[in-house]
C-alpha cells in the first residue's frame, strides 16, 4: 500500500485496500474492501460476519475467479463473477469517503470514481448485494 501514496496524491483521493479471502474449505469467498491504512484481522472480519475464520484465498483461485493477480484485486472483478460466488464486504469507513480509488485489475492502472456509484450503481449492475461491517 506504500506505493499508493503517490497515486493518492496524483488522483487527490485515498486508494482502498481490496482483499480476496476464503474459508478453510475454499467454498466461501469474500472480496473485502477497506481503507488502505487499516490493518486486517481475520478474527475480527470473521466475527463481524458471524462466520468461521477466513484466510487469504490462493493466487490461482483469484486469477480464475476474479481475473486478477496479487496486488491488482478490484471490485470491478465482480463483472466476472456471474454466479455470485464471491460475497462483497465493505468496511463502513470506505463508504464515508466521497471518492473510491482502486486498481483497474492490473498493478499499473488505477481509477477514481464516486464511492456512491460503486456501491449503488455498479454493484447493483453486477447483481452483488454487499454487506457492510465496521472493523
CSV table of N, CA, C and O in Angstrom, one decimal:
chain,number,residue,atom,x,y,z
A,1,UNK,N,0.8,-1.2,0.0
A,1,UNK,CA,0.0,0.0,0.0
A,1,UNK,C,0.9,1.3,0.0
A,1,UNK,O,0.4,2.3,-0.3
A,2,UNK,N,2.2,1.1,0.3
A,2,UNK,CA,3.0,2.3,0.3
A,2,UNK,C,3.1,2.9,-1.1
A,2,UNK,O,3.3,4.1,-1.2
A,3,UNK,N,3.1,2.1,-2.1
A,3,UNK,CA,3.1,2.6,-3.5
A,3,UNK,C,1.9,3.5,-3.8
A,3,UNK,O,2.0,4.3,-4.7
A,4,UNK,N,0.9,3.3,-3.1
A,4,UNK,CA,-0.4,4.1,-3.3
A,4,UNK,C,-0.3,5.5,-2.9
A,4,UNK,O,-1.1,6.3,-3.3
A,5,UNK,N,0.7,5.9,-2.1
A,5,UNK,CA,0.9,7.2,-1.6
A,5,UNK,C,1.0,8.2,-2.8
A,5,UNK,O,0.3,9.2,-2.8
A,6,UNK,N,1.8,7.9,-3.8
A,6,UNK,CA,2.0,8.7,-4.9
A,6,UNK,C,0.7,8.8,-5.8
A,6,UNK,O,0.3,9.8,-6.3
A,7,UNK,N,0.0,7.7,-5.9
A,7,UNK,CA,-1.2,7.6,-6.6
A,7,UNK,C,-2.3,8.4,-5.9
A,7,UNK,O,-3.1,9.2,-6.6
A,8,UNK,N,-2.4,8.3,-4.6
A,8,UNK,CA,-3.3,9.2,-3.8
A,8,UNK,C,-3.1,10.6,-4.1
A,8,UNK,O,-4.1,11.4,-4.3
A,9,UNK,N,-1.9,11.1,-4.1
A,9,UNK,CA,-1.5,12.5,-4.4
A,9,UNK,C,-1.9,12.9,-5.8
A,9,UNK,O,-2.6,13.9,-6.0
A,10,UNK,N,-1.6,12.0,-6.8
A,10,UNK,CA,-1.9,12.3,-8.2
A,10,UNK,C,-3.4,12.4,-8.4
A,10,UNK,O,-3.9,13.3,-9.2
A,11,UNK,N,-4.2,11.5,-7.8
A,11,UNK,CA,-5.6,11.5,-8.0
A,11,UNK,C,-6.4,12.2,-7.0
A,11,UNK,O,-7.7,12.3,-7.1
A,12,UNK,N,-5.8,12.8,-6.0
A,12,UNK,CA,-6.4,13.6,-4.9
A,12,UNK,C,-7.5,12.8,-4.2
A,12,UNK,O,-8.7,13.2,-4.1
A,13,UNK,N,-7.2,11.6,-3.8
A,13,UNK,CA,-8.1,10.7,-3.0
A,13,UNK,C,-7.3,9.6,-2.4
A,13,UNK,O,-6.1,9.5,-2.5
A,14,UNK,N,-8.0,8.7,-1.6
A,14,UNK,CA,-7.3,7.6,-0.9
A,14,UNK,C,-7.7,6.3,-1.6
A,14,UNK,O,-8.9,6.0,-1.8
A,15,UNK,N,-6.7,5.5,-1.9
A,15,UNK,CA,-6.9,4.2,-2.5
A,15,UNK,C,-7.5,3.3,-1.5
A,15,UNK,O,-7.2,3.4,-0.3
A,16,UNK,N,-8.4,2.4,-1.9
A,16,UNK,CA,-8.9,1.4,-1.0
A,16,UNK,C,-8.0,0.2,-1.0
A,16,UNK,O,-7.2,0.0,-1.9
A,17,UNK,N,-8.1,-0.7,0.0
A,17,UNK,CA,-7.4,-2.0,0.0
A,17,UNK,C,-8.5,-3.0,-0.2
A,17,UNK,O,-9.5,-3.1,0.5
A,18,UNK,N,-8.2,-3.9,-1.2
A,18,UNK,CA,-9.2,-5.0,-1.5
A,18,UNK,C,-8.5,-6.3,-1.3
A,18,UNK,O,-7.5,-6.6,-1.9
A,19,UNK,N,-9.1,-7.1,-0.5
A,19,UNK,CA,-8.6,-8.5,-0.2
A,19,UNK,C,-9.5,-9.6,-0.6
A,19,UNK,O,-10.7,-9.5,-0.4
A,20,UNK,N,-8.9,-10.6,-1.2
A,20,UNK,CA,-9.7,-11.8,-1.6
A,20,UNK,C,-9.5,-12.9,-0.6
A,20,UNK,O,-8.4,-13.4,-0.4
A,21,UNK,N,-10.6,-13.2,0.1
A,21,UNK,CA,-10.5,-14.2,1.3
A,21,UNK,C,-11.4,-15.4,1.0
A,21,UNK,O,-12.3,-15.3,0.2
A,22,UNK,N,-11.1,-16.4,1.8
A,22,UNK,CA,-11.9,-17.6,1.7
A,22,UNK,C,-11.9,-18.4,3.0
A,22,UNK,O,-11.0,-18.1,3.9
A,23,UNK,N,-12.9,-19.3,3.2
A,23,UNK,CA,-12.9,-20.2,4.3
A,23,UNK,C,-11.9,-21.3,4.1
A,23,UNK,O,-11.2,-21.4,3.1
A,24,UNK,N,-11.7,-22.1,5.1
A,24,UNK,CA,-10.7,-23.2,5.1
A,24,UNK,C,-10.9,-24.2,4.0
A,24,UNK,O,-10.0,-24.7,3.3
A,25,UNK,N,-12.2,-24.5,3.7
A,25,UNK,CA,-12.5,-25.5,2.7
A,25,UNK,C,-12.5,-24.9,1.3
A,25,UNK,O,-12.7,-25.6,0.3
A,26,UNK,N,-12.3,-23.6,1.2
A,26,UNK,CA,-12.3,-22.8,-0.1
A,26,UNK,C,-13.6,-23.0,-0.8
A,26,UNK,O,-13.7,-23.2,-2.0
A,27,UNK,N,-14.7,-22.9,-0.1
A,27,UNK,CA,-16.0,-23.0,-0.7
A,27,UNK,C,-16.8,-21.6,-0.5
A,27,UNK,O,-17.8,-21.4,-1.3
A,28,UNK,N,-16.4,-20.8,0.4
A,28,UNK,CA,-17.0,-19.5,0.6
A,28,UNK,C,-15.9,-18.4,0.3
A,28,UNK,O,-14.8,-18.5,0.9
A,29,UNK,N,-16.2,-17.4,-0.5
A,29,UNK,CA,-15.2,-16.4,-0.9
A,29,UNK,C,-15.8,-15.0,-0.6
A,29,UNK,O,-16.9,-14.8,-0.8
A,30,UNK,N,-14.8,-14.1,-0.3
A,30,UNK,CA,-15.2,-12.8,0.1
A,30,UNK,C,-14.2,-11.8,-0.5
A,30,UNK,O,-13.0,-12.0,-0.6
A,31,UNK,N,-14.7,-10.7,-1.0
A,31,UNK,CA,-13.9,-9.6,-1.5
A,31,UNK,C,-14.2,-8.5,-0.5
A,31,UNK,O,-15.3,-7.9,-0.4
A,32,UNK,N,-13.2,-8.2,0.3
A,32,UNK,CA,-13.3,-7.3,1.4
A,32,UNK,C,-12.6,-6.0,1.0
A,32,UNK,O,-11.4,-5.9,0.6
A,33,UNK,N,-13.4,-4.9,1.0
A,33,UNK,CA,-12.9,-3.6,0.7
A,33,UNK,C,-12.8,-2.7,1.9
A,33,UNK,O,-13.8,-2.5,2.6
A,34,UNK,N,-11.6,-2.2,2.2
A,34,UNK,CA,-11.4,-1.4,3.4
A,34,UNK,C,-10.5,-0.3,3.1
A,34,UNK,O,-10.0,-0.1,2.0
A,35,UNK,N,-10.2,0.6,4.1
A,35,UNK,CA,-9.3,1.7,3.9
A,35,UNK,C,-7.9,1.2,3.8
A,35,UNK,O,-7.5,0.1,4.5
A,36,UNK,N,-7.0,1.9,3.1
A,36,UNK,CA,-5.6,1.4,2.9
A,36,UNK,C,-4.8,1.3,4.2
A,36,UNK,O,-4.0,0.5,4.3
A,37,UNK,N,-5.1,2.2,5.1
A,37,UNK,CA,-4.3,2.3,6.4
A,37,UNK,C,-4.8,1.3,7.5
A,37,UNK,O,-4.2,1.2,8.5
A,38,UNK,N,-5.9,0.7,7.3
A,38,UNK,CA,-6.5,-0.2,8.3
A,38,UNK,C,-5.9,-1.6,8.3
A,38,UNK,O,-5.9,-2.3,7.2
A,39,UNK,N,-5.3,-2.0,9.4
A,39,UNK,CA,-4.8,-3.4,9.4
A,39,UNK,C,-5.9,-4.4,9.3
A,39,UNK,O,-7.0,-4.2,9.8
A,40,UNK,N,-5.6,-5.6,8.7
A,40,UNK,CA,-6.6,-6.6,8.5
A,40,UNK,C,-6.4,-7.6,9.7
A,40,UNK,O,-5.3,-8.1,9.9
A,41,UNK,N,-7.6,-8.0,10.3
A,41,UNK,CA,-7.6,-9.1,11.3
A,41,UNK,C,-8.6,-10.1,10.8
A,41,UNK,O,-9.8,-9.8,10.8
A,42,UNK,N,-8.2,-11.3,10.5
A,42,UNK,CA,-9.1,-12.4,10.1
A,42,UNK,C,-10.1,-12.7,11.2
A,42,UNK,O,-11.3,-12.9,10.9
A,43,UNK,N,-9.7,-12.6,12.4
A,43,UNK,CA,-10.6,-12.9,13.5
A,43,UNK,C,-11.7,-11.8,13.6
A,43,UNK,O,-12.9,-12.2,13.7
A,44,UNK,N,-11.3,-10.6,13.5
A,44,UNK,CA,-12.4,-9.5,13.6
A,44,UNK,C,-13.3,-9.6,12.4
A,44,UNK,O,-14.5,-9.4,12.5
A,45,UNK,N,-12.7,-9.8,11.2
A,45,UNK,CA,-13.6,-10.0,10.0
A,45,UNK,C,-14.6,-11.1,10.2
A,45,UNK,O,-15.8,-10.9,9.9
A,46,UNK,N,-14.1,-12.2,10.6
A,46,UNK,CA,-15.0,-13.4,10.7
A,46,UNK,C,-16.0,-13.1,11.8
A,46,UNK,O,-17.2,-13.5,11.6
A,47,UNK,N,-15.6,-12.5,12.9
A,47,UNK,CA,-16.6,-12.2,14.0
A,47,UNK,C,-17.7,-11.2,13.4
A,47,UNK,O,-18.8,-11.3,13.8
A,48,UNK,N,-17.2,-10.2,12.7
A,48,UNK,CA,-18.2,-9.2,12.2
A,48,UNK,C,-19.2,-9.8,11.3
A,48,UNK,O,-20.4,-9.4,11.2
A,49,UNK,N,-18.9,-10.9,10.5
A,49,UNK,CA,-19.8,-11.6,9.6
A,49,UNK,C,-20.5,-12.8,10.3
A,49,UNK,O,-21.4,-13.3,9.7
A,50,UNK,N,-20.0,-13.2,11.4
A,50,UNK,CA,-20.5,-14.4,12.1
A,50,UNK,C,-20.2,-15.7,11.3
A,50,UNK,O,-21.1,-16.5,11.2
A,51,UNK,N,-19.0,-15.7,10.8
A,51,UNK,CA,-18.6,-16.9,10.1
A,51,UNK,C,-17.3,-17.5,10.7
A,51,UNK,O,-16.7,-16.9,11.5
A,52,UNK,N,-16.9,-18.7,10.2
A,52,UNK,CA,-15.7,-19.3,10.7
A,52,UNK,C,-14.5,-18.5,10.1
A,52,UNK,O,-14.6,-17.7,9.1
A,53,UNK,N,-13.4,-18.7,10.7
A,53,UNK,CA,-12.2,-17.9,10.4
A,53,UNK,C,-11.8,-18.0,8.9
A,53,UNK,O,-11.9,-19.1,8.3
A,54,UNK,N,-11.4,-16.9,8.3
A,54,UNK,CA,-11.0,-16.8,6.9
A,54,UNK,C,-9.5,-16.6,6.8
A,54,UNK,O,-8.9,-16.3,7.7
A,55,UNK,N,-9.0,-16.8,5.6
A,55,UNK,CA,-7.6,-16.6,5.3
A,55,UNK,C,-7.6,-16.0,3.8
A,55,UNK,O,-8.6,-16.0,3.1
A,56,UNK,N,-6.4,-15.6,3.4
A,56,UNK,CA,-6.3,-15.2,2.0
A,56,UNK,C,-6.5,-16.3,1.1
A,56,UNK,O,-6.0,-17.4,1.3
A,57,UNK,N,-7.3,-16.1,0.0
A,57,UNK,CA,-7.5,-17.1,-1.0
A,57,UNK,C,-6.2,-17.3,-1.8
A,57,UNK,O,-5.5,-16.4,-2.0
A,58,UNK,N,-6.0,-18.5,-2.3
A,58,UNK,CA,-4.9,-18.8,-3.2
A,58,UNK,C,-4.8,-17.9,-4.4
A,58,UNK,O,-5.9,-17.6,-5.0
A,59,UNK,N,-3.6,-17.6,-4.8
A,59,UNK,CA,-3.5,-16.7,-6.0
A,59,UNK,C,-4.1,-17.3,-7.3
A,59,UNK,O,-4.7,-16.6,-8.1
A,60,UNK,N,-4.0,-18.7,-7.4
A,60,UNK,CA,-4.6,-19.3,-8.6
A,60,UNK,C,-6.1,-19.1,-8.7
A,60,UNK,O,-6.7,-18.9,-9.7
A,61,UNK,N,-6.7,-19.2,-7.5
A,61,UNK,CA,-8.2,-19.0,-7.4
A,61,UNK,C,-8.6,-17.6,-7.7
A,61,UNK,O,-9.6,-17.3,-8.3
A,62,UNK,N,-7.8,-16.7,-7.2
A,62,UNK,CA,-8.0,-15.3,-7.5
A,62,UNK,C,-8.0,-15.0,-9.0
A,62,UNK,O,-8.8,-14.3,-9.6
A,63,UNK,N,-7.0,-15.6,-9.7
A,63,UNK,CA,-6.9,-15.4,-11.1
A,63,UNK,C,-8.1,-16.0,-11.8
A,63,UNK,O,-8.6,-15.5,-12.8
A,64,UNK,N,-8.4,-17.2,-11.4
A,64,UNK,CA,-9.5,-18.0,-12.0
A,64,UNK,C,-10.9,-17.3,-11.8
A,64,UNK,O,-11.7,-17.1,-12.7
A,65,UNK,N,-11.1,-16.9,-10.6
A,65,UNK,CA,-12.5,-16.3,-10.2
A,65,UNK,C,-12.6,-14.8,-10.5
A,65,UNK,O,-13.7,-14.4,-10.9
A,66,UNK,N,-11.5,-14.1,-10.3
A,66,UNK,CA,-11.6,-12.6,-10.4
A,66,UNK,C,-10.8,-12.1,-11.6
A,66,UNK,O,-10.9,-10.9,-11.9
A,67,UNK,N,-10.0,-12.9,-12.2
A,67,UNK,CA,-9.3,-12.4,-13.4
A,67,UNK,C,-8.1,-11.4,-13.1
A,67,UNK,O,-7.7,-10.7,-13.9
A,68,UNK,N,-7.7,-11.5,-11.8
A,68,UNK,CA,-6.6,-10.6,-11.4
A,68,UNK,C,-5.5,-11.4,-10.7
A,68,UNK,O,-5.7,-12.5,-10.3
A,69,UNK,N,-4.4,-10.7,-10.6
A,69,UNK,CA,-3.3,-11.3,-9.8
A,69,UNK,C,-3.1,-10.5,-8.5
A,69,UNK,O,-3.7,-9.5,-8.3
A,70,UNK,N,-2.2,-11.0,-7.7
A,70,UNK,CA,-1.9,-10.4,-6.4
A,70,UNK,C,-1.5,-9.0,-6.6
A,70,UNK,O,-0.6,-8.7,-7.5
A,71,UNK,N,-2.1,-8.1,-5.8
A,71,UNK,CA,-1.8,-6.6,-6.0
A,71,UNK,C,-2.7,-5.9,-6.9
A,71,UNK,O,-2.6,-4.7,-7.0
A,72,UNK,N,-3.6,-6.6,-7.6
A,72,UNK,CA,-4.5,-6.0,-8.5
A,72,UNK,C,-6.0,-6.3,-8.3
A,72,UNK,O,-6.8,-5.9,-9.1
A,73,UNK,N,-6.2,-6.8,-7.1
A,73,UNK,CA,-7.6,-7.2,-6.8
A,73,UNK,C,-8.5,-5.9,-6.8
A,73,UNK,O,-8.1,-4.9,-6.3
A,74,UNK,N,-9.7,-6.0,-7.4
A,74,UNK,CA,-10.5,-4.9,-7.6
A,74,UNK,C,-12.0,-5.3,-7.5
A,74,UNK,O,-12.4,-6.4,-7.9
A,75,UNK,N,-12.8,-4.4,-7.1
A,75,UNK,CA,-14.3,-4.6,-7.1
A,75,UNK,C,-14.8,-4.8,-8.5
A,75,UNK,O,-15.8,-5.4,-8.7
A,76,UNK,N,-14.1,-4.3,-9.5
A,76,UNK,CA,-14.6,-4.4,-10.9
A,76,UNK,C,-14.5,-5.9,-11.3
A,76,UNK,O,-15.1,-6.3,-12.3
A,77,UNK,N,-13.8,-6.7,-10.6
A,77,UNK,CA,-13.8,-8.2,-10.9
A,77,UNK,C,-15.1,-8.8,-10.7
A,77,UNK,O,-15.4,-9.9,-11.2
A,78,UNK,N,-16.1,-8.2,-10.0
A,78,UNK,CA,-17.4,-8.7,-9.9
A,78,UNK,C,-18.1,-8.9,-11.2
A,78,UNK,O,-19.0,-9.6,-11.3
A,79,UNK,N,-17.6,-8.2,-12.2
A,79,UNK,CA,-18.1,-8.4,-13.6
A,79,UNK,C,-17.9,-9.8,-14.1
A,79,UNK,O,-18.7,-10.3,-14.9
A,80,UNK,N,-16.9,-10.4,-13.6
A,80,UNK,CA,-16.6,-11.8,-14.0
A,80,UNK,C,-17.3,-12.8,-13.1
A,80,UNK,O,-17.3,-14.0,-13.5
A,81,UNK,N,-17.8,-12.4,-12.0
A,81,UNK,CA,-18.4,-13.3,-11.0
A,81,UNK,C,-19.9,-13.4,-11.4
A,81,UNK,O,-20.8,-13.0,-10.6
A,82,UNK,N,-20.3,-14.1,-12.5
A,82,UNK,CA,-21.6,-14.2,-12.9
A,82,UNK,C,-22.5,-15.0,-12.0
A,82,UNK,O,-23.7,-14.8,-11.9
A,83,UNK,N,-21.9,-16.0,-11.3
A,83,UNK,CA,-22.7,-16.8,-10.4
A,83,UNK,C,-22.8,-16.3,-9.0
A,83,UNK,O,-23.3,-17.0,-8.1
A,84,UNK,N,-22.3,-15.1,-8.7
A,84,UNK,CA,-22.2,-14.5,-7.4
A,84,UNK,C,-21.6,-15.5,-6.4
A,84,UNK,O,-22.1,-15.6,-5.3
A,85,UNK,N,-20.5,-16.0,-6.7
A,85,UNK,CA,-19.7,-16.9,-5.9
A,85,UNK,C,-18.9,-16.2,-4.8
A,85,UNK,O,-18.3,-16.8,-3.9
A,86,UNK,N,-18.8,-14.9,-5.0
A,86,UNK,CA,-18.0,-14.0,-4.1
A,86,UNK,C,-18.9,-13.0,-3.4
A,86,UNK,O,-19.6,-12.3,-4.1
A,87,UNK,N,-18.8,-13.0,-2.1
A,87,UNK,CA,-19.6,-12.1,-1.3
A,87,UNK,C,-18.8,-10.8,-1.2
A,87,UNK,O,-17.6,-10.9,-0.8
A,88,UNK,N,-19.4,-9.7,-1.5
A,88,UNK,CA,-18.7,-8.4,-1.4
A,88,UNK,C,-18.9,-7.8,0.0
A,88,UNK,O,-20.1,-7.8,0.4
A,89,UNK,N,-17.9,-7.4,0.7
A,89,UNK,CA,-18.0,-6.9,2.0
A,89,UNK,C,-17.2,-5.6,2.1
A,89,UNK,O,-16.0,-5.5,1.7
A,90,UNK,N,-17.9,-4.5,2.5
A,90,UNK,CA,-17.3,-3.2,2.6
A,90,UNK,C,-17.1,-2.8,4.1
A,90,UNK,O,-18.0,-3.0,4.9
A,91,UNK,N,-16.0,-2.2,4.4
A,91,UNK,CA,-15.8,-1.6,5.6
A,91,UNK,C,-16.6,-0.3,5.6
A,91,UNK,O,-16.5,0.4,4.6
A,92,UNK,N,-17.3,0.0,6.6
A,92,UNK,CA,-18.1,1.2,6.7
A,92,UNK,C,-17.3,2.5,6.5
A,92,UNK,O,-17.9,3.4,5.9
A,93,UNK,N,-16.1,2.5,6.9
A,93,UNK,CA,-15.2,3.7,6.7
A,93,UNK,C,-15.0,4.0,5.2
A,93,UNK,O,-14.9,5.2,4.8
A,94,UNK,N,-15.0,3.0,4.3
A,94,UNK,CA,-14.9,3.3,2.9
A,94,UNK,C,-16.1,4.0,2.4
A,94,UNK,O,-16.0,4.9,1.5
A,95,UNK,N,-17.3,3.7,2.8
A,95,UNK,CA,-18.5,4.3,2.4
A,95,UNK,C,-18.6,5.8,2.8
A,95,UNK,O,-19.4,6.5,2.2
A,96,UNK,N,-17.8,6.2,3.8
A,96,UNK,CA,-17.8,7.5,4.3
A,96,UNK,C,-17.0,8.5,3.3
A,96,UNK,O,-17.2,9.7,3.4
A,97,UNK,N,-16.2,7.9,2.5
A,97,UNK,CA,-15.4,8.7,1.6
A,97,UNK,C,-16.2,9.0,0.3
A,97,UNK,O,-16.9,8.2,-0.2
A,98,UNK,N,-16.0,10.2,-0.2
A,98,UNK,CA,-16.6,10.7,-1.4
A,98,UNK,C,-16.1,9.9,-2.6
A,98,UNK,O,-16.8,9.5,-3.5
A,99,UNK,N,-14.8,9.7,-2.7
A,99,UNK,CA,-14.1,9.1,-3.8
A,99,UNK,C,-13.6,7.7,-3.5
A,99,UNK,O,-13.2,7.4,-2.3
A,100,UNK,N,-13.7,6.9,-4.5
A,100,UNK,CA,-13.2,5.5,-4.4
A,100,UNK,C,-12.1,5.3,-5.4
A,100,UNK,O,-12.3,5.4,-6.6
A,101,UNK,N,-10.9,5.0,-4.9
A,101,UNK,CA,-9.7,4.8,-5.7
A,101,UNK,C,-9.3,3.3,-5.7
A,101,UNK,O,-9.2,2.8,-4.6
A,102,UNK,N,-9.1,2.7,-6.8
A,102,UNK,CA,-8.8,1.3,-6.9
A,102,UNK,C,-8.0,1.0,-8.1
A,102,UNK,O,-7.9,1.8,-9.0
A,103,UNK,N,-7.5,-0.2,-8.1
A,103,UNK,CA,-6.8,-0.8,-9.3
A,103,UNK,C,-7.8,-1.0,-10.4
A,103,UNK,O,-9.0,-1.2,-10.2
A,104,UNK,N,-7.3,-1.0,-11.6
A,104,UNK,CA,-8.2,-1.3,-12.8
A,104,UNK,C,-8.1,-2.8,-13.1
A,104,UNK,O,-8.6,-3.2,-14.1
A,105,UNK,N,-7.6,-3.6,-12.2
A,105,UNK,CA,-7.4,-5.0,-12.4
A,105,UNK,C,-6.0,-5.4,-12.8
A,105,UNK,O,-5.7,-6.5,-13.0
A,106,UNK,N,-5.1,-4.3,-12.9
A,106,UNK,CA,-3.7,-4.6,-13.2
A,106,UNK,C,-2.9,-3.9,-12.0
A,106,UNK,O,-3.5,-3.3,-11.1
A,107,UNK,N,-1.6,-4.1,-12.0
A,107,UNK,CA,-0.8,-3.4,-11.0
A,107,UNK,C,-0.3,-2.1,-11.4
A,107,UNK,O,0.5,-1.5,-10.7
A,108,UNK,N,-0.7,-1.6,-12.6
A,108,UNK,CA,-0.1,-0.4,-13.1
A,108,UNK,C,-1.2,0.7,-13.4
A,108,UNK,O,-0.9,1.8,-13.7
A,109,UNK,N,-2.5,0.3,-13.4
A,109,UNK,CA,-3.5,1.3,-13.8
A,109,UNK,C,-4.5,1.4,-12.6
A,109,UNK,O,-4.8,0.5,-11.9
A,110,UNK,N,-4.9,2.7,-12.4
A,110,UNK,CA,-5.8,3.0,-11.3
A,110,UNK,C,-6.9,3.9,-11.7
A,110,UNK,O,-6.9,4.6,-12.7
A,111,UNK,N,-8.0,3.8,-10.9
A,111,UNK,CA,-9.2,4.6,-11.2
A,111,UNK,C,-9.7,5.4,-10.0
A,111,UNK,O,-9.4,5.0,-8.9
A,112,UNK,N,-10.4,6.5,-10.3
A,112,UNK,CA,-11.1,7.3,-9.3
A,112,UNK,C,-12.5,7.4,-9.7
A,112,UNK,O,-12.8,7.9,-10.8
A,113,UNK,N,-13.4,7.1,-8.8
A,113,UNK,CA,-14.8,7.1,-9.1
A,113,UNK,C,-15.6,7.4,-7.8
A,113,UNK,O,-15.1,7.2,-6.7
A,114,UNK,N,-16.8,8.0,-7.9
A,114,UNK,CA,-17.6,8.3,-6.7
A,114,UNK,C,-17.9,7.0,-6.0
A,114,UNK,O,-18.3,6.0,-6.6
A,115,UNK,N,-17.7,7.0,-4.7
A,115,UNK,CA,-18.0,5.8,-3.9
A,115,UNK,C,-19.4,5.4,-4.1
A,115,UNK,O,-19.8,4.2,-4.2
A,116,UNK,N,-20.3,6.4,-4.1
A,116,UNK,CA,-21.8,6.1,-4.2
A,116,UNK,C,-22.1,5.3,-5.6
A,116,UNK,O,-22.9,4.5,-5.6
A,117,UNK,N,-21.3,5.7,-6.6
A,117,UNK,CA,-21.5,5.0,-7.9
A,117,UNK,C,-21.1,3.5,-7.8
A,117,UNK,O,-21.8,2.7,-8.4
A,118,UNK,N,-20.0,3.3,-7.1
A,118,UNK,CA,-19.6,1.9,-6.9
A,118,UNK,C,-20.6,1.1,-6.1
A,118,UNK,O,-21.1,0.0,-6.5
A,119,UNK,N,-21.0,1.7,-5.0
A,119,UNK,CA,-21.8,0.9,-4.0
A,119,UNK,C,-23.3,0.8,-4.5
A,119,UNK,O,-23.8,-0.3,-4.4
A,120,UNK,N,-23.8,1.8,-5.1
A,120,UNK,CA,-25.2,1.8,-5.5
A,120,UNK,C,-25.4,1.3,-7.0
A,120,UNK,O,-26.3,0.5,-7.2
A,121,UNK,N,-24.7,1.9,-7.9
A,121,UNK,CA,-24.9,1.6,-9.3
A,121,UNK,C,-24.2,0.4,-9.8
A,121,UNK,O,-24.8,-0.5,-10.4
A,122,UNK,N,-22.9,0.4,-9.6
A,122,UNK,CA,-22.1,-0.7,-10.2
A,122,UNK,C,-22.4,-2.0,-9.6
A,122,UNK,O,-22.6,-3.0,-10.3
A,123,UNK,N,-22.4,-2.1,-8.3
A,123,UNK,CA,-22.7,-3.4,-7.7
A,123,UNK,C,-24.1,-3.9,-7.9
A,123,UNK,O,-24.4,-5.1,-8.1
A,124,UNK,N,-25.1,-3.0,-8.1
A,124,UNK,CA,-26.4,-3.3,-8.5
A,124,UNK,C,-26.4,-3.9,-9.9
A,124,UNK,O,-27.0,-4.9,-10.2
A,125,UNK,N,-25.6,-3.3,-10.8
A,125,UNK,CA,-25.5,-3.8,-12.1
A,125,UNK,C,-24.9,-5.2,-12.2
A,125,UNK,O,-25.4,-6.1,-13.0
A,126,UNK,N,-23.9,-5.5,-11.3
A,126,UNK,CA,-23.3,-6.8,-11.3
A,126,UNK,C,-24.1,-7.9,-10.5
A,126,UNK,O,-23.7,-9.0,-10.4
A,127,UNK,N,-25.3,-7.4,-9.9
A,127,UNK,CA,-26.2,-8.2,-9.1
A,127,UNK,C,-25.5,-8.8,-7.8
A,127,UNK,O,-25.7,-9.9,-7.4
A,128,UNK,N,-24.6,-8.0,-7.2
A,128,UNK,CA,-24.0,-8.3,-6.0
A,128,UNK,C,-24.6,-7.4,-4.9
A,128,UNK,O,-24.7,-6.2,-5.1
A,129,UNK,N,-25.0,-8.0,-3.8
A,129,UNK,CA,-25.5,-7.3,-2.6
A,129,UNK,C,-24.5,-7.2,-1.6
A,129,UNK,O,-24.3,-8.2,-0.8
A,130,UNK,N,-23.8,-6.1,-1.4
A,130,UNK,CA,-22.7,-6.0,-0.5
A,130,UNK,C,-23.1,-6.0,1.0
A,130,UNK,O,-24.2,-5.5,1.3
A,131,UNK,N,-22.3,-6.5,1.8
A,131,UNK,CA,-22.5,-6.4,3.3
A,131,UNK,C,-21.6,-5.3,3.8
A,131,UNK,O,-20.5,-5.1,3.2
A,132,UNK,N,-22.0,-4.6,4.8
A,132,UNK,CA,-21.3,-3.6,5.4
A,132,UNK,C,-20.9,-4.0,6.8
A,132,UNK,O,-21.7,-4.4,7.6
A,133,UNK,N,-19.6,-3.9,7.2
A,133,UNK,CA,-19.1,-4.2,8.5
A,133,UNK,C,-18.3,-3.0,9.0
A,133,UNK,O,-17.8,-2.2,8.2
A,134,UNK,N,-18.0,-2.9,10.3
A,134,UNK,CA,-17.1,-1.9,10.8
A,134,UNK,C,-16.1,-2.6,11.6
A,134,UNK,O,-16.4,-3.4,12.6
A,135,UNK,N,-14.8,-2.4,11.3
A,135,UNK,CA,-13.7,-3.1,12.0
A,135,UNK,C,-12.8,-2.0,12.5
A,135,UNK,O,-12.6,-1.0,12.0
